[in-house]
Amino acid sequence: MLDGARYGTYTLRTASVRGDSARFRGEPRRDGLLTARFGTADSALVLVALAGGRRGGEAAHLAAADACRWIGGAVARSHLRLSEDIRAGRRSDLKSGLHRLTDRTYGKLRARAAELGVAPDAYTANLRCLLLSADPACRTRVFFGVGGGGLFRLRDGLWQDLEPVVQDLEPVVPAAAEGTRPGDEPEEGPDGDRLTMDLQITSAPAEETGGPPEPAAEPFRFRASVARPGDTLMLCGSGLAEPMRGEPELPAELADRWGSGGAPGLPAFLADVQLRVKGYADDRTCAAVWEA
């Protein structure tokens, strides 16, 4: 999968490719990827969702696709409030609201596992997302999710690892239902909203009307940062995060390719994501944001 867009002051590139090990075994790509825009003009909100199915699971690719679709539907229903919170810099509201939407997504994954008659950990996925405002005056970039992967920033020629420290994170538990938070808004959005795929947002999921979902095993991860001109922010799954942290040659090569001249074209970006590193053969899924 390959996608790209330009909004406000940034250029977005996303790609997801099957790893060498999966190609050798004739298995499907376990990673899922969704890019979607909700709303129009400066209030529009861009979501990038990356999901990685658990290794060894026969339905790992289906769980990853479900995780992307369900978090996309949740963000779609809440995009007006989320867009306002990002533009106003309401970090606490964003964190609690996105925590709640993530809870619901994992609740749906557990419900789907029960339908299939398998253990919850057999039908789940790592989920990592970026929210980007289309407003040129807003440079706040929001990351949230659950599970492994990487969040890196290329600034002044050097990569910075922005991954939230695990011991400082909160577990994924149901958010308190006080007041109106993202996820409480009406199901239908205003006319003119556009999605890149069917996110099943026409009616509320059945489990959202019952009791609170059970906690996920992984902690909830959240970070809101302000971009500077010239920055490149990269969100990736474990298949790319592991060599980025374990093999200095890969981040050095990407810094050389991405550090000047702006965002690459789609074919060049796809080639960059597939740079081979000995000993690393998992799927590669990545989203990168170049700041003008």
mmCIF file of C-alpha atoms in Angstrom:
data_model
loop_
_atom_site.group_PDB
_atom_site.id
_atom_site.type_symbol
_atom_site.label_atom_id
_atom_site.label_comp_id
_atom_site.label_asym_id
_atom_site.label_seq_id
_atom_site.Cartn_x
_atom_site.Cartn_y
_atom_site.Cartn_z
ATOM 1 C CA MET A 1 0.000 0.000 0.000
ATOM 2 C CA LEU A 2 1.260 3.461 -0.887
ATOM 3 C CA ASP A 3 -0.303 6.881 -0.302
ATOM 4 C CA GLY A 4 0.607 10.534 -0.046
ATOM 5 C CA ALA A 5 -0.884 13.993 0.391
ATOM 6 C CA ARG A 6 -0.044 17.618 1.145
ATOM 7 C CA TYR A 7 -1.954 19.734 3.659
ATOM 8 C CA GLY A 8 -1.091 23.037 5.284
ATOM 9 C CA THR A 9 2.638 23.119 5.957
ATOM 10 C CA TYR A 10 3.360 19.398 5.697
ATOM 11 C CA THR A 11 3.700 16.596 3.156
ATOM 12 C CA LEU A 12 2.638 13.080 4.137
ATOM 13 C CA ARG A 13 3.918 9.781 2.766
ATOM 14 C CA THR A 14 2.713 6.319 3.871
ATOM 15 C CA ALA A 15 3.645 2.803 2.777
ATOM 16 C CA SER A 16 3.153 -0.792 3.908
ATOM 17 C CA VAL A 17 4.966 -3.705 2.262
ATOM 18 C CA ARG A 18 5.210 -7.430 2.930
ATOM 19 C CA GLY A 19 8.478 -8.542 4.489
ATOM 20 C CA ASP A 20 10.918 -10.995 2.988
ATOM 21 C CA SER A 21 10.054 -13.725 5.494
ATOM 22 C CA ALA A 22 6.348 -13.548 4.646
ATOM 23 C CA ARG A 23 7.138 -13.599 0.925
ATOM 24 C CA PHE A 24 9.307 -16.676 1.381
ATOM 25 C CA ARG A 25 6.585 -18.534 3.291
ATOM 26 C CA GLY A 26 3.779 -17.348 1.022
ATOM 27 C CA GLU A 27 1.981 -15.609 3.903
ATOM 28 C CA PRO A 28 -0.055 -12.390 3.722
ATOM 29 C CA ARG A 29 1.225 -9.084 5.035
ATOM 30 C CA ARG A 30 0.406 -8.912 8.767
ATOM 31 C CA ASP A 31 0.541 -5.127 8.887
ATOM 32 C CA GLY A 32 -2.463 -2.917 8.213
ATOM 33 C CA LEU A 33 -2.457 0.718 7.095
ATOM 34 C CA LEU A 34 -5.184 3.362 6.855
ATOM 35 C CA THR A 35 -4.935 6.994 5.746
ATOM 36 C CA ALA A 36 -8.093 9.094 5.891
ATOM 37 C CA ARG A 37 -9.181 12.725 5.896
ATOM 38 C CA PHE A 38 -12.254 13.906 7.793
ATOM 39 C CA GLY A 39 -13.807 17.317 7.209
ATOM 40 C CA THR A 40 -12.816 20.137 4.891
ATOM 41 C CA ALA A 41 -10.744 23.333 4.799
ATOM 42 C CA ASP A 42 -8.674 24.284 7.860
ATOM 43 C CA SER A 43 -10.813 22.195 10.244
ATOM 44 C CA ALA A 44 -10.000 18.965 8.367
ATOM 45 C CA LEU A 45 -8.257 16.210 10.297
ATOM 46 C CA VAL A 46 -5.905 13.627 8.783
ATOM 47 C CA LEU A 47 -5.538 10.218 10.448
ATOM 48 C CA VAL A 48 -2.817 7.678 9.783
ATOM 49 C CA ALA A 49 -3.325 4.307 11.499
ATOM 50 C CA LEU A 50 -0.721 1.511 11.459
ATOM 51 C CA ALA A 51 -1.509 -1.906 12.906
ATOM 52 C CA GLY A 52 0.664 -4.991 13.229
ATOM 53 C CA GLY A 53 -0.934 -8.409 13.744
ATOM 54 C CA ARG A 54 0.770 -10.676 16.231
ATOM 55 C CA ARG A 55 3.411 -13.020 14.792
ATOM 56 C CA GLY A 56 2.189 -16.598 14.399
ATOM 57 C CA GLY A 57 -1.514 -15.772 14.319
ATOM 58 C CA GLU A 58 -3.385 -17.248 11.375
ATOM 59 C CA ALA A 59 -5.740 -14.263 11.258
ATOM 60 C CA ALA A 60 -3.127 -11.625 12.132
ATOM 61 C CA HIS A 61 -3.713 -9.692 8.922
ATOM 62 C CA LEU A 62 -7.477 -9.603 9.574
ATOM 63 C CA ALA A 63 -7.002 -8.344 13.134
ATOM 64 C CA ALA A 64 -4.710 -5.571 11.859
ATOM 65 C CA ALA A 65 -7.248 -4.536 9.219
ATOM 66 C CA ASP A 66 -10.046 -4.520 11.808
ATOM 67 C CA ALA A 67 -7.990 -2.401 14.218
ATOM 68 C CA CYS A 68 -7.332 0.208 11.508
ATOM 69 C CA ARG A 69 -10.950 0.275 10.368
ATOM 70 C CA TRP A 70 -12.420 0.516 13.870
ATOM 71 C CA ILE A 71 -10.095 3.263 15.105
ATOM 72 C CA GLY A 72 -10.813 5.082 11.838
ATOM 73 C CA GLY A 73 -14.548 4.904 12.503
ATOM 74 C CA ALA A 74 -14.069 6.129 16.072
ATOM 75 C CA VAL A 75 -11.980 9.113 14.958
ATOM 76 C CA ALA A 76 -14.481 9.880 12.177
ATOM 77 C CA ARG A 77 -17.313 10.219 14.683
ATOM 78 C CA SER A 78 -15.212 12.522 16.861
ATOM 79 C CA HIS A 79 -13.209 14.449 14.286
ATOM 80 C CA LEU A 80 -14.770 17.875 14.877
ATOM 81 C CA ARG A 81 -13.976 17.856 18.599
ATOM 82 C CA LEU A 82 -10.548 16.318 18.035
ATOM 83 C CA SER A 83 -9.700 18.948 15.427
ATOM 84 C CA GLU A 84 -10.728 21.729 17.808
ATOM 85 C CA ASP A 85 -8.684 20.250 20.653
ATOM 86 C CA ILE A 86 -5.563 19.909 18.503
ATOM 87 C CA ARG A 87 -5.796 23.466 17.174
ATOM 88 C CA ALA A 88 -6.419 24.815 20.702
ATOM 89 C CA GLY A 89 -3.626 22.732 22.242
ATOM 90 C CA ARG A 90 -5.884 20.938 24.737
ATOM 91 C CA ARG A 91 -3.454 18.131 25.518
ATOM 92 C CA SER A 92 -5.342 16.686 28.501
ATOM 93 C CA ASP A 93 -8.636 16.491 26.606
ATOM 94 C CA LEU A 94 -6.910 14.882 23.644
ATOM 95 C CA LYS A 95 -5.200 12.272 25.775
ATOM 96 C CA SER A 96 -8.338 11.241 27.650
ATOM 97 C CA GLY A 97 -10.509 11.243 24.528
ATOM 98 C CA LEU A 98 -8.084 9.224 22.412
ATOM 99 C CA HIS A 99 -7.531 6.844 25.327
ATOM 100 C CA ARG A 100 -11.247 6.181 25.322
ATOM 101 C CA LEU A 101 -11.440 5.622 21.554
ATOM 102 C CA THR A 102 -8.530 3.180 21.789
ATOM 103 C CA ASP A 103 -10.296 1.294 24.603
ATOM 104 C CA ARG A 104 -13.315 0.832 22.376
ATOM 105 C CA THR A 105 -11.259 -0.427 19.472
ATOM 106 C CA TYR A 106 -9.641 -3.101 21.627
ATOM 107 C CA GLY A 107 -13.024 -3.976 23.093
ATOM 108 C CA LYS A 108 -14.236 -4.703 19.562
ATOM 109 C CA LEU A 109 -11.164 -6.829 18.861
ATOM 110 C CA ARG A 110 -11.894 -8.902 21.987
ATOM 111 C CA ALA A 111 -15.515 -9.266 20.930
ATOM 112 C CA ARG A 112 -14.416 -10.444 17.493
ATOM 113 C CA ALA A 113 -12.044 -12.985 19.097
ATOM 114 C CA ALA A 114 -14.980 -14.338 21.117
ATOM 115 C CA GLU A 115 -17.064 -14.674 17.929
ATOM 116 C CA LEU A 116 -14.249 -16.678 16.342
ATOM 117 C CA GLY A 117 -13.839 -18.837 19.449
ATOM 118 C CA VAL A 118 -10.190 -17.915 19.996
ATOM 119 C CA ALA A 119 -8.278 -16.354 22.885
ATOM 120 C CA PRO A 120 -8.197 -12.530 22.924
ATOM 121 C CA ASP A 121 -4.420 -12.486 22.401
ATOM 122 C CA ALA A 122 -4.861 -14.593 19.248
ATOM 123 C CA TYR A 123 -6.905 -11.861 17.552
ATOM 124 C CA THR A 124 -5.285 -8.542 18.377
ATOM 125 C CA ALA A 125 -2.732 -6.106 16.981
ATOM 126 C CA ASN A 126 -0.344 -3.327 17.864
ATOM 127 C CA LEU A 127 -1.980 -0.029 16.905
ATOM 128 C CA ARG A 128 -0.181 3.264 16.378
ATOM 129 C CA CYS A 129 -1.738 6.439 14.985
ATOM 130 C CA LEU A 130 -0.972 10.012 13.964
ATOM 131 C CA LEU A 131 -3.471 12.868 13.938
ATOM 132 C CA LEU A 132 -2.557 15.869 11.782
ATOM 133 C CA SER A 133 -4.485 19.111 11.411
ATOM 134 C CA ALA A 134 -4.924 20.577 7.915
ATOM 135 C CA ASP A 135 -4.753 24.091 9.403
ATOM 136 C CA PRO A 136 -1.505 25.778 8.214
ATOM 137 C CA ALA A 137 -1.346 27.668 11.507
ATOM 138 C CA CYS A 138 -1.341 24.449 13.567
ATOM 139 C CA ARG A 139 1.918 22.534 13.889
ATOM 140 C CA THR A 140 0.818 20.194 16.703
ATOM 141 C CA ARG A 141 1.316 16.541 15.756
ATOM 142 C CA VAL A 142 -0.447 13.940 17.912
ATOM 143 C CA PHE A 143 0.635 10.327 18.343
ATOM 144 C CA PHE A 144 -1.354 7.677 20.211
ATOM 145 C CA GLY A 145 -1.699 3.925 20.296
ATOM 146 C CA VAL A 146 -0.938 0.614 21.963
ATOM 147 C CA GLY A 147 1.911 -1.834 21.429
ATOM 148 C CA GLY A 148 5.343 -1.883 19.856
ATOM 149 C CA GLY A 149 6.758 0.177 17.032
ATOM 150 C CA GLY A 150 8.600 3.450 16.723
ATOM 151 C CA LEU A 151 8.161 7.218 16.690
ATOM 152 C CA PHE A 152 11.209 9.125 15.438
ATOM 153 C CA ARG A 153 11.977 12.711 14.445
ATOM 154 C CA LEU A 154 14.720 13.839 12.104
ATOM 155 C CA ARG A 155 15.838 17.321 13.188
ATOM 156 C CA ASP A 156 19.036 19.081 12.127
ATOM 157 C CA GLY A 157 20.331 15.885 10.547
ATOM 158 C CA LEU A 158 19.934 13.713 13.660
ATOM 159 C CA TRP A 159 17.262 11.165 14.545
ATOM 160 C CA GLN A 160 15.512 11.529 17.909
ATOM 161 C CA ASP A 161 13.599 8.608 19.438
ATOM 162 C CA LEU A 162 10.297 10.097 20.675
ATOM 163 C CA GLU A 163 8.726 6.851 21.893
ATOM 164 C CA PRO A 164 6.997 7.414 25.278
ATOM 165 C CA VAL A 165 8.803 5.671 28.145
ATOM 166 C CA VAL A 166 6.878 2.507 29.046
ATOM 167 C CA GLN A 167 7.048 2.870 32.831
ATOM 168 C CA ASP A 168 5.471 6.318 32.584
ATOM 169 C CA LEU A 169 2.454 5.147 30.587
ATOM 170 C CA GLU A 170 -1.082 4.457 31.737
ATOM 171 C CA PRO A 171 -2.756 1.086 31.113
ATOM 172 C CA VAL A 172 -5.592 1.028 28.623
ATOM 173 C CA VAL A 173 -8.649 1.175 30.888
ATOM 174 C CA PRO A 174 -12.083 2.711 30.285
ATOM 175 C CA ALA A 175 -12.059 6.513 30.474
ATOM 176 C CA ALA A 176 -14.448 8.195 32.892
ATOM 177 C CA ALA A 177 -17.790 9.151 31.368
ATOM 178 C CA GLU A 178 -17.952 12.684 32.716
ATOM 179 C CA GLY A 179 -18.867 15.503 30.348
ATOM 180 C CA THR A 180 -18.528 15.317 26.580
ATOM 181 C CA ARG A 181 -15.315 13.867 25.209
ATOM 182 C CA PRO A 182 -14.224 12.618 21.813
ATOM 183 C CA GLY A 183 -16.279 9.524 21.155
ATOM 184 C CA ASP A 184 -19.507 10.940 22.622
ATOM 185 C CA GLU A 185 -20.500 12.984 19.568
ATOM 186 C CA PRO A 186 -23.392 11.972 17.241
ATOM 187 C CA GLU A 187 -22.632 9.125 14.858
ATOM 188 C CA GLU A 188 -23.284 11.054 11.609
ATOM 189 C CA GLY A 189 -20.817 13.720 10.600
ATOM 190 C CA PRO A 190 -21.688 16.881 8.651
ATOM 191 C CA ASP A 191 -22.194 16.813 4.897
ATOM 192 C CA GLY A 192 -18.979 16.851 2.953
ATOM 193 C CA ASP A 193 -16.946 14.504 5.155
ATOM 194 C CA ARG A 194 -14.805 12.210 3.028
ATOM 195 C CA LEU A 195 -13.305 8.842 3.907
ATOM 196 C CA THR A 196 -10.796 6.772 1.965
ATOM 197 C CA MET A 197 -12.544 3.488 2.817
ATOM 198 C CA ASP A 198 -15.686 2.143 4.475
ATOM 199 C CA LEU A 199 -15.107 2.725 8.183
ATOM 200 C CA GLN A 200 -18.541 1.445 9.258
ATOM 201 C CA ILE A 201 -19.579 4.653 11.023
ATOM 202 C CA THR A 202 -23.308 4.737 10.236
ATOM 203 C CA SER A 203 -24.366 3.195 13.555
ATOM 204 C CA ALA A 204 -22.923 2.774 17.021
ATOM 205 C CA PRO A 205 -21.177 -0.556 17.732
ATOM 206 C CA ALA A 206 -23.284 -2.817 19.931
ATOM 207 C CA GLU A 207 -20.679 -3.226 22.652
ATOM 208 C CA GLU A 208 -20.432 0.549 23.164
ATOM 209 C CA THR A 209 -23.932 0.547 24.658
ATOM 210 C CA GLY A 210 -23.100 -2.118 27.240
ATOM 211 C CA GLY A 211 -20.644 -2.230 30.109
ATOM 212 C CA PRO A 212 -17.105 -0.900 29.946
ATOM 213 C CA PRO A 213 -14.559 -2.874 27.915
ATOM 214 C CA GLU A 214 -11.933 -4.945 29.650
ATOM 215 C CA PRO A 215 -8.463 -3.424 29.943
ATOM 216 C CA ALA A 216 -5.899 -4.216 27.256
ATOM 217 C CA ALA A 217 -2.646 -5.850 28.287
ATOM 218 C CA GLU A 218 -0.519 -3.078 26.774
ATOM 219 C CA PRO A 219 -0.259 0.505 28.096
ATOM 220 C CA PHE A 220 -1.758 3.427 26.210
ATOM 221 C CA ARG A 221 0.838 5.616 24.514
ATOM 222 C CA PHE A 222 0.345 9.317 23.802
ATOM 223 C CA ARG A 223 2.548 12.204 22.724
ATOM 224 C CA ALA A 224 1.725 15.656 21.397
ATOM 225 C CA SER A 225 4.636 17.620 19.952
ATOM 226 C CA VAL A 226 5.103 20.850 18.034
ATOM 227 C CA ALA A 227 6.865 20.534 14.689
ATOM 228 C CA ARG A 228 9.506 22.939 13.406
ATOM 229 C CA PRO A 229 10.152 23.809 9.756
ATOM 230 C CA GLY A 230 12.538 21.230 8.343
ATOM 231 C CA ASP A 231 11.504 18.411 10.707
ATOM 232 C CA THR A 232 10.649 14.937 9.457
ATOM 233 C CA LEU A 233 8.449 12.870 11.765
ATOM 234 C CA MET A 234 8.316 9.107 11.221
ATOM 235 C CA LEU A 235 5.814 6.651 12.696
ATOM 236 C CA CYS A 236 6.506 2.982 11.978
ATOM 237 C CA GLY A 237 5.688 -0.561 12.958
ATOM 238 C CA SER A 238 8.095 -2.954 14.660
ATOM 239 C CA GLY A 239 9.434 -4.210 11.334
ATOM 240 C CA LEU A 240 11.099 -0.857 10.707
ATOM 241 C CA ALA A 241 11.508 0.367 14.306
ATOM 242 C CA GLU A 242 13.753 -2.574 15.254
ATOM 243 C CA PRO A 243 16.425 -1.965 12.586
ATOM 244 C CA MET A 244 16.160 1.792 13.175
ATOM 245 C CA ARG A 245 17.197 1.178 16.790
ATOM 246 C CA GLY A 246 19.520 -1.775 16.207
ATOM 247 C CA GLU A 247 21.450 -0.962 13.029
ATOM 248 C CA PRO A 248 23.047 2.523 12.840
ATOM 249 C CA GLU A 249 23.494 2.261 9.084
ATOM 250 C CA LEU A 250 19.747 2.416 8.392
ATOM 251 C CA PRO A 251 18.945 5.686 10.231
ATOM 252 C CA ALA A 252 22.106 7.201 8.755
ATOM 253 C CA GLU A 253 20.996 6.277 5.237
ATOM 254 C CA LEU A 254 17.466 7.574 5.770
ATOM 255 C CA ALA A 255 18.784 10.803 7.280
ATOM 256 C CA ASP A 256 20.877 11.292 4.158
ATOM 257 C CA ARG A 257 17.910 10.617 1.870
ATOM 258 C CA TRP A 258 15.272 12.545 3.828
ATOM 259 C CA GLY A 259 17.274 15.328 5.445
ATOM 260 C CA SER A 260 17.305 17.744 2.510
ATOM 261 C CA GLY A 261 15.321 18.516 -0.593
ATOM 262 C CA GLY A 262 11.890 17.957 0.903
ATOM 263 C CA ALA A 263 9.679 14.911 0.718
ATOM 264 C CA PRO A 264 10.532 12.234 -1.856
ATOM 265 C CA GLY A 265 8.062 11.186 -4.504
ATOM 266 C CA LEU A 266 5.958 8.099 -3.892
ATOM 267 C CA PRO A 267 8.204 5.652 -5.818
ATOM 268 C CA ALA A 268 11.320 6.918 -4.022
ATOM 269 C CA PHE A 269 9.598 6.732 -0.634
ATOM 270 C CA LEU A 270 8.534 3.142 -1.307
ATOM 271 C CA ALA A 271 12.122 2.243 -2.179
ATOM 272 C CA ASP A 272 13.392 3.923 1.013
ATOM 273 C CA VAL A 273 10.969 1.977 3.216
ATOM 274 C CA GLN A 274 12.187 -1.291 1.662
ATOM 275 C CA LEU A 275 15.916 -0.754 2.294
ATOM 276 C CA ARG A 276 17.212 -4.180 3.261
ATOM 277 C CA VAL A 277 18.987 -4.783 6.558
ATOM 278 C CA LYS A 278 20.495 -8.213 7.244
ATOM 279 C CA GLY A 279 18.628 -10.070 9.958
ATOM 280 C CA TYR A 280 15.398 -8.055 9.662
ATOM 281 C CA ALA A 281 12.750 -9.546 7.368
ATOM 282 C CA ASP A 282 9.390 -8.508 8.851
ATOM 283 C CA ASP A 283 6.754 -6.339 7.174
ATOM 284 C CA ARG A 284 7.634 -2.670 6.796
ATOM 285 C CA THR A 285 4.923 -0.088 7.511
ATOM 286 C CA CYS A 286 5.756 3.581 7.830
ATOM 287 C CA ALA A 287 4.257 7.070 7.764
ATOM 288 C CA ALA A 288 6.512 10.114 7.412
ATOM 289 C CA VAL A 289 5.645 13.806 7.648
ATOM 290 C CA TRP A 290 7.892 16.493 6.117
ATOM 291 C CA GLU A 291 7.458 19.996 7.553
ATOM 292 C CA ALA A 292 7.869 23.011 5.261
#
